[in-house]
CSV table of C-alpha atoms in Angstrom, one decimal:
chain,number,residue,atom,x,y,z
X,300,UNK,CA,0.0,0.0,0.0
X,301,UNK,CA,2.9,2.4,0.8
X,302,UNK,CA,4.3,1.8,-2.7
X,303,UNK,CA,0.9,2.4,-4.3
X,304,UNK,CA,0.5,5.7,-2.5
X,305,UNK,CA,3.9,6.9,-3.6
X,306,UNK,CA,3.0,6.0,-7.1
X,307,UNK,CA,-0.2,8.0,-6.9
X,308,UNK,CA,1.8,11.0,-5.6
X,309,UNK,CA,4.1,10.8,-8.6
X,310,UNK,CA,1.2,10.3,-11.1
X,311,UNK,CA,0.6,13.9,-11.9
X,312,UNK,CA,4.3,14.8,-12.1
X,313,UNK,CA,5.0,12.0,-14.6
X,314,UNK,CA,1.9,12.9,-16.6
X,315,UNK,CA,3.2,16.4,-17.3
X,316,UNK,CA,6.8,15.5,-18.0
X,317,UNK,CA,8.1,17.0,-21.2
X,318,UNK,CA,8.9,14.2,-23.6
X,319,UNK,CA,9.9,16.0,-26.9
X,320,UNK,CA,13.3,14.3,-26.5
X,321,UNK,CA,13.0,10.8,-25.1
X,322,UNK,CA,16.7,10.8,-24.0
X,323,UNK,CA,17.5,14.3,-22.7
X,324,UNK,CA,19.9,12.7,-20.2
X,325,UNK,CA,21.9,10.9,-22.8
X,326,UNK,CA,25.4,12.0,-21.6
X,327,UNK,CA,24.6,10.8,-18.0
X,328,UNK,CA,22.9,7.6,-19.4
X,329,UNK,CA,25.9,6.7,-21.5
X,330,UNK,CA,28.2,7.1,-18.6
X,331,UNK,CA,26.0,4.9,-16.5
X,332,UNK,CA,25.7,2.4,-19.4
X,333,UNK,CA,29.5,2.2,-19.5
X,334,UNK,CA,29.7,1.6,-15.8
X,335,UNK,CA,27.1,-1.2,-16.1
X,336,UNK,CA,29.0,-2.7,-19.0
X,337,UNK,CA,32.3,-2.9,-17.0
X,338,UNK,CA,30.5,-4.5,-14.1
X,339,UNK,CA,28.6,-6.9,-16.4
X,340,UNK,CA,31.6,-7.8,-18.6
X,341,UNK,CA,33.9,-8.6,-15.6
X,342,UNK,CA,31.5,-10.0,-13.0
X,343,UNK,CA,27.8,-10.6,-13.9
X,344,UNK,CA,28.1,-12.0,-17.4
X,345,UNK,CA,30.9,-14.5,-16.6
X,346,UNK,CA,29.0,-15.7,-13.5
X,347,UNK,CA,25.8,-16.1,-15.6
X,348,UNK,CA,27.6,-18.0,-18.4
X,349,UNK,CA,29.2,-20.3,-15.8
X,350,UNK,CA,25.8,-20.9,-14.2
X,351,UNK,CA,24.3,-21.7,-17.6
X,352,UNK,CA,27.1,-24.1,-18.5
X,353,UNK,CA,27.8,-25.9,-15.3
X,354,UNK,CA,24.5,-26.0,-13.3
X,355,UNK,CA,22.3,-28.9,-14.2
X,356,UNK,CA,19.2,-28.1,-16.2
X,357,UNK,CA,17.0,-29.6,-13.6
X,358,UNK,CA,18.3,-27.2,-11.0
X,359,UNK,CA,18.0,-24.2,-13.3
X,360,UNK,CA,14.4,-25.1,-14.1
X,361,UNK,CA,13.5,-25.3,-10.4
X,362,UNK,CA,15.1,-21.8,-9.8
X,363,UNK,CA,13.3,-20.3,-12.8
X,364,UNK,CA,10.0,-21.8,-11.8
X,365,UNK,CA,10.3,-20.6,-8.2
X,366,UNK,CA,10.9,-17.0,-9.2
X,367,UNK,CA,8.4,-17.1,-12.0
X,368,UNK,CA,5.8,-18.1,-9.4
X,369,UNK,CA,6.7,-15.0,-7.3
X,370,UNK,CA,6.5,-12.8,-10.4
X,371,UNK,CA,3.0,-14.3,-11.0
X,372,UNK,CA,1.9,-12.8,-7.7
X,373,UNK,CA,3.1,-9.4,-8.9
X,374,UNK,CA,1.4,-10.0,-12.2
X,375,UNK,CA,-1.8,-10.8,-10.5
X,376,UNK,CA,-1.8,-7.6,-8.5
X,377,UNK,CA,-1.1,-5.5,-11.7
X,378,UNK,CA,-3.8,-7.3,-13.7
X,379,UNK,CA,-6.3,-6.4,-11.0
X,380,UNK,CA,-5.2,-2.8,-11.1
X,381,UNK,CA,-5.5,-2.8,-14.9
X,382,UNK,CA,-9.0,-4.2,-14.6
X,383,UNK,CA,-8.3,-7.5,-16.4
X,384,UNK,CA,-10.7,-9.9,-14.7
X,385,UNK,CA,-10.2,-12.9,-17.1
X,386,UNK,CA,-6.4,-12.7,-17.0
X,387,UNK,CA,-6.5,-12.2,-13.2
X,388,UNK,CA,-8.5,-15.4,-12.7
X,389,UNK,CA,-6.1,-17.4,-14.9
X,390,UNK,CA,-3.0,-16.0,-13.1
X,391,UNK,CA,-4.6,-16.8,-9.7
X,392,UNK,CA,-5.2,-20.3,-10.9
X,393,UNK,CA,-1.5,-20.6,-11.9
X,394,UNK,CA,-0.4,-19.4,-8.5
X,395,UNK,CA,-2.7,-21.8,-6.6
X,396,UNK,CA,-1.7,-24.8,-8.7
X,397,UNK,CA,2.0,-24.1,-8.8
X,398,UNK,CA,2.2,-23.2,-5.1
X,399,UNK,CA,0.5,-26.4,-4.1
X,400,UNK,CA,0.8,-29.2,-6.6
X,401,UNK,CA,4.0,-27.5,-7.9
X,402,UNK,CA,5.6,-27.6,-4.5
X,403,UNK,CA,5.9,-23.9,-3.8
X,404,UNK,CA,6.4,-23.0,-7.4
X,405,UNK,CA,9.4,-25.4,-8.0
X,406,UNK,CA,7.4,-27.1,-10.8
X,407,UNK,CA,5.3,-25.3,-13.4
X,408,UNK,CA,2.4,-27.7,-13.4
X,409,UNK,CA,0.0,-24.9,-14.4
X,410,UNK,CA,1.6,-24.5,-17.9
X,411,UNK,CA,1.2,-28.2,-18.4
X,412,UNK,CA,-2.6,-27.8,-18.1
X,413,UNK,CA,-2.7,-24.6,-20.3
X,414,UNK,CA,-2.8,-22.1,-17.4
X,415,UNK,CA,-0.5,-19.5,-18.9
X,416,UNK,CA,-0.2,-15.8,-18.4
X,417,UNK,CA,1.8,-12.8,-19.6
X,418,UNK,CA,3.9,-10.9,-17.1
X,419,UNK,CA,2.5,-7.5,-16.0
X,420,UNK,CA,4.4,-4.9,-14.0
X,421,UNK,CA,3.6,-1.7,-12.3
X,422,UNK,CA,5.1,0.4,-15.2
X,423,UNK,CA,2.5,-1.1,-17.5
X,424,UNK,CA,-0.2,-0.5,-14.9
X,425,UNK,CA,0.8,3.2,-14.7
X,426,UNK,CA,0.7,3.4,-18.5
X,427,UNK,CA,-2.9,2.0,-18.4
X,428,UNK,CA,-3.7,4.7,-15.9
X,429,UNK,CA,-2.5,7.3,-18.4
X,430,UNK,CA,1.0,8.1,-17.0
X,431,UNK,CA,3.4,9.0,-19.8
X,432,UNK,CA,6.7,7.2,-20.0
X,433,UNK,CA,8.9,10.2,-19.3
X,434,UNK,CA,12.5,10.4,-20.3
X,435,UNK,CA,14.7,7.4,-20.9
X,436,UNK,CA,16.9,6.5,-18.0
X,437,UNK,CA,19.8,4.1,-17.6
X,438,UNK,CA,19.8,2.8,-14.0
X,439,UNK,CA,23.0,1.7,-12.3
X,440,UNK,CA,23.3,-2.1,-12.4
X,441,UNK,CA,19.6,-2.4,-13.4
X,442,UNK,CA,20.0,-1.1,-17.0
X,443,UNK,CA,17.5,0.5,-19.4
X,444,UNK,CA,14.3,2.1,-18.0
X,445,UNK,CA,12.2,5.3,-18.2
X,446,UNK,CA,11.0,7.6,-15.4
X,447,UNK,CA,7.7,5.8,-15.3
X,448,UNK,CA,9.3,2.3,-15.4
X,449,UNK,CA,11.7,3.3,-12.7
X,450,UNK,CA,8.8,3.9,-10.3
X,451,UNK,CA,7.3,0.6,-11.5
X,452,UNK,CA,10.6,-1.2,-10.7
X,453,UNK,CA,10.6,0.2,-7.2
X,454,UNK,CA,7.0,-0.9,-6.5
X,455,UNK,CA,7.5,-4.4,-8.1
X,456,UNK,CA,10.8,-5.0,-6.4
X,457,UNK,CA,9.5,-3.9,-3.0
X,458,UNK,CA,6.6,-6.3,-3.4
X,459,UNK,CA,8.9,-9.2,-4.4
X,460,UNK,CA,11.2,-8.4,-1.5
X,461,UNK,CA,8.3,-8.6,0.9
X,462,UNK,CA,7.5,-12.1,-0.3
X,463,UNK,CA,11.0,-13.5,0.6
X,464,UNK,CA,11.8,-11.1,3.5
X,465,UNK,CA,11.0,-13.8,6.1
X,466,UNK,CA,14.2,-15.6,5.2
X,467,UNK,CA,17.3,-15.1,7.3
X,468,UNK,CA,19.9,-12.7,5.9
X,469,UNK,CA,22.0,-15.4,4.1
X,470,UNK,CA,18.9,-16.9,2.6
X,471,UNK,CA,17.5,-13.6,1.5
X,472,UNK,CA,20.8,-12.5,-0.2
X,473,UNK,CA,21.2,-15.9,-1.8
X,474,UNK,CA,17.7,-15.9,-3.2
X,475,UNK,CA,18.1,-12.4,-4.5
X,476,UNK,CA,21.4,-13.3,-6.2
X,477,UNK,CA,19.9,-16.4,-7.7
X,478,UNK,CA,17.0,-14.4,-9.1
X,479,UNK,CA,19.4,-11.9,-10.6
X,480,UNK,CA,21.5,-14.5,-12.2
X,481,UNK,CA,18.5,-16.4,-13.5
X,482,UNK,CA,17.2,-13.3,-15.2
X,483,UNK,CA,20.7,-12.5,-16.6
X,484,UNK,CA,20.9,-15.9,-18.2
X,485,UNK,CA,17.7,-15.2,-20.1
X,486,UNK,CA,19.3,-12.0,-21.5
X,487,UNK,CA,22.5,-13.7,-22.8
X,488,UNK,CA,21.3,-14.0,-26.4
X,489,UNK,CA,20.3,-10.3,-26.5
X,490,UNK,CA,23.8,-9.4,-25.1
X,491,UNK,CA,25.4,-11.3,-28.0
X,492,UNK,CA,23.3,-9.3,-30.5
X,493,UNK,CA,24.1,-5.9,-28.9
X,494,UNK,CA,27.8,-6.6,-28.8
X,495,UNK,CA,27.8,-6.7,-32.6
X,496,UNK,CA,25.9,-3.5,-33.1
X,497,UNK,CA,27.6,-0.2,-34.2
X,498,UNK,CA,26.3,1.6,-31.1
X,499,UNK,CA,25.2,-0.8,-28.4
X,500,UNK,CA,23.8,2.0,-26.3
X,501,UNK,CA,21.4,3.2,-29.1
X,502,UNK,CA,20.6,-0.4,-29.9
X,503,UNK,CA,19.7,-1.2,-26.3
X,504,UNK,CA,17.6,2.0,-25.9
X,505,UNK,CA,15.7,1.4,-29.1
X,506,UNK,CA,15.0,-2.3,-28.4
X,507,UNK,CA,14.0,-1.5,-24.8
X,508,UNK,CA,11.5,1.3,-25.8
X,509,UNK,CA,10.0,-0.9,-28.5
X,510,UNK,CA,9.6,-3.8,-26.2
X,511,UNK,CA,8.0,-1.7,-23.6
X,512,UNK,CA,5.5,-0.2,-26.1
X,513,UNK,CA,4.7,-3.8,-27.1
X,514,UNK,CA,4.2,-4.8,-23.5
X,515,UNK,CA,1.9,-1.8,-22.7
X,516,UNK,CA,-0.4,-2.5,-25.7
X,517,UNK,CA,-0.3,-6.3,-25.0
X,518,UNK,CA,1.1,-6.8,-28.5
X,519,UNK,CA,-1.8,-5.0,-30.2
X,520,UNK,CA,0.0,-1.9,-31.3
X,521,UNK,CA,-2.1,1.0,-32.7
X,522,UNK,CA,-1.8,1.8,-36.4
X,523,UNK,CA,-0.7,5.3,-35.7
X,524,UNK,CA,1.8,5.4,-32.8
X,525,UNK,CA,2.8,8.5,-30.9
X,526,UNK,CA,6.2,8.9,-29.3
X,527,UNK,CA,4.5,8.3,-25.9
X,528,UNK,CA,3.2,5.0,-24.7
């Protein structure tokens, strides 16, 4: 509830943000991007590639399923806020099935019985409410975002953190690290493509903004698209 109230307070500010230039902070963003690249090249990517290569597929699947089940909880909340009753019922069914029959989300039994859903986040929810994206931002360690999506990340991350906050400190840190590595492994193919582009920063910005527009419109893009989404 606290995160939701903060988002409402920011609603009007974000709605009137000037957006003639989607990347007015490009110099700062590029510097942050370079910092992220150094960290990723030397630490995060090698760990992720090692995880992908040496950890058994069975273990990796259990990790992915567990955190996907947690994301389904966040998706459910956002689907409710976006007034998507049918999708909400399906996602609730996924959570119930995977949390029980799937042993706390370790096994994705729901997908086997055609209970599938698309991820929804609070950035998308704010877009449905009419909040404009605001300027493009590169977040330290987290990567590409916008002003609106940065607020969304804060809300979604806070919600996910609350779900695993009952662990002890070591368990919490370990779970958070495993979640980050699991998500980074999924992005390895994209990393390989960006590394071969003339300007990886521009390529990342463009791909991110296009994907977010696709997410906001649930894949049903309007014929005439404005710069805002």
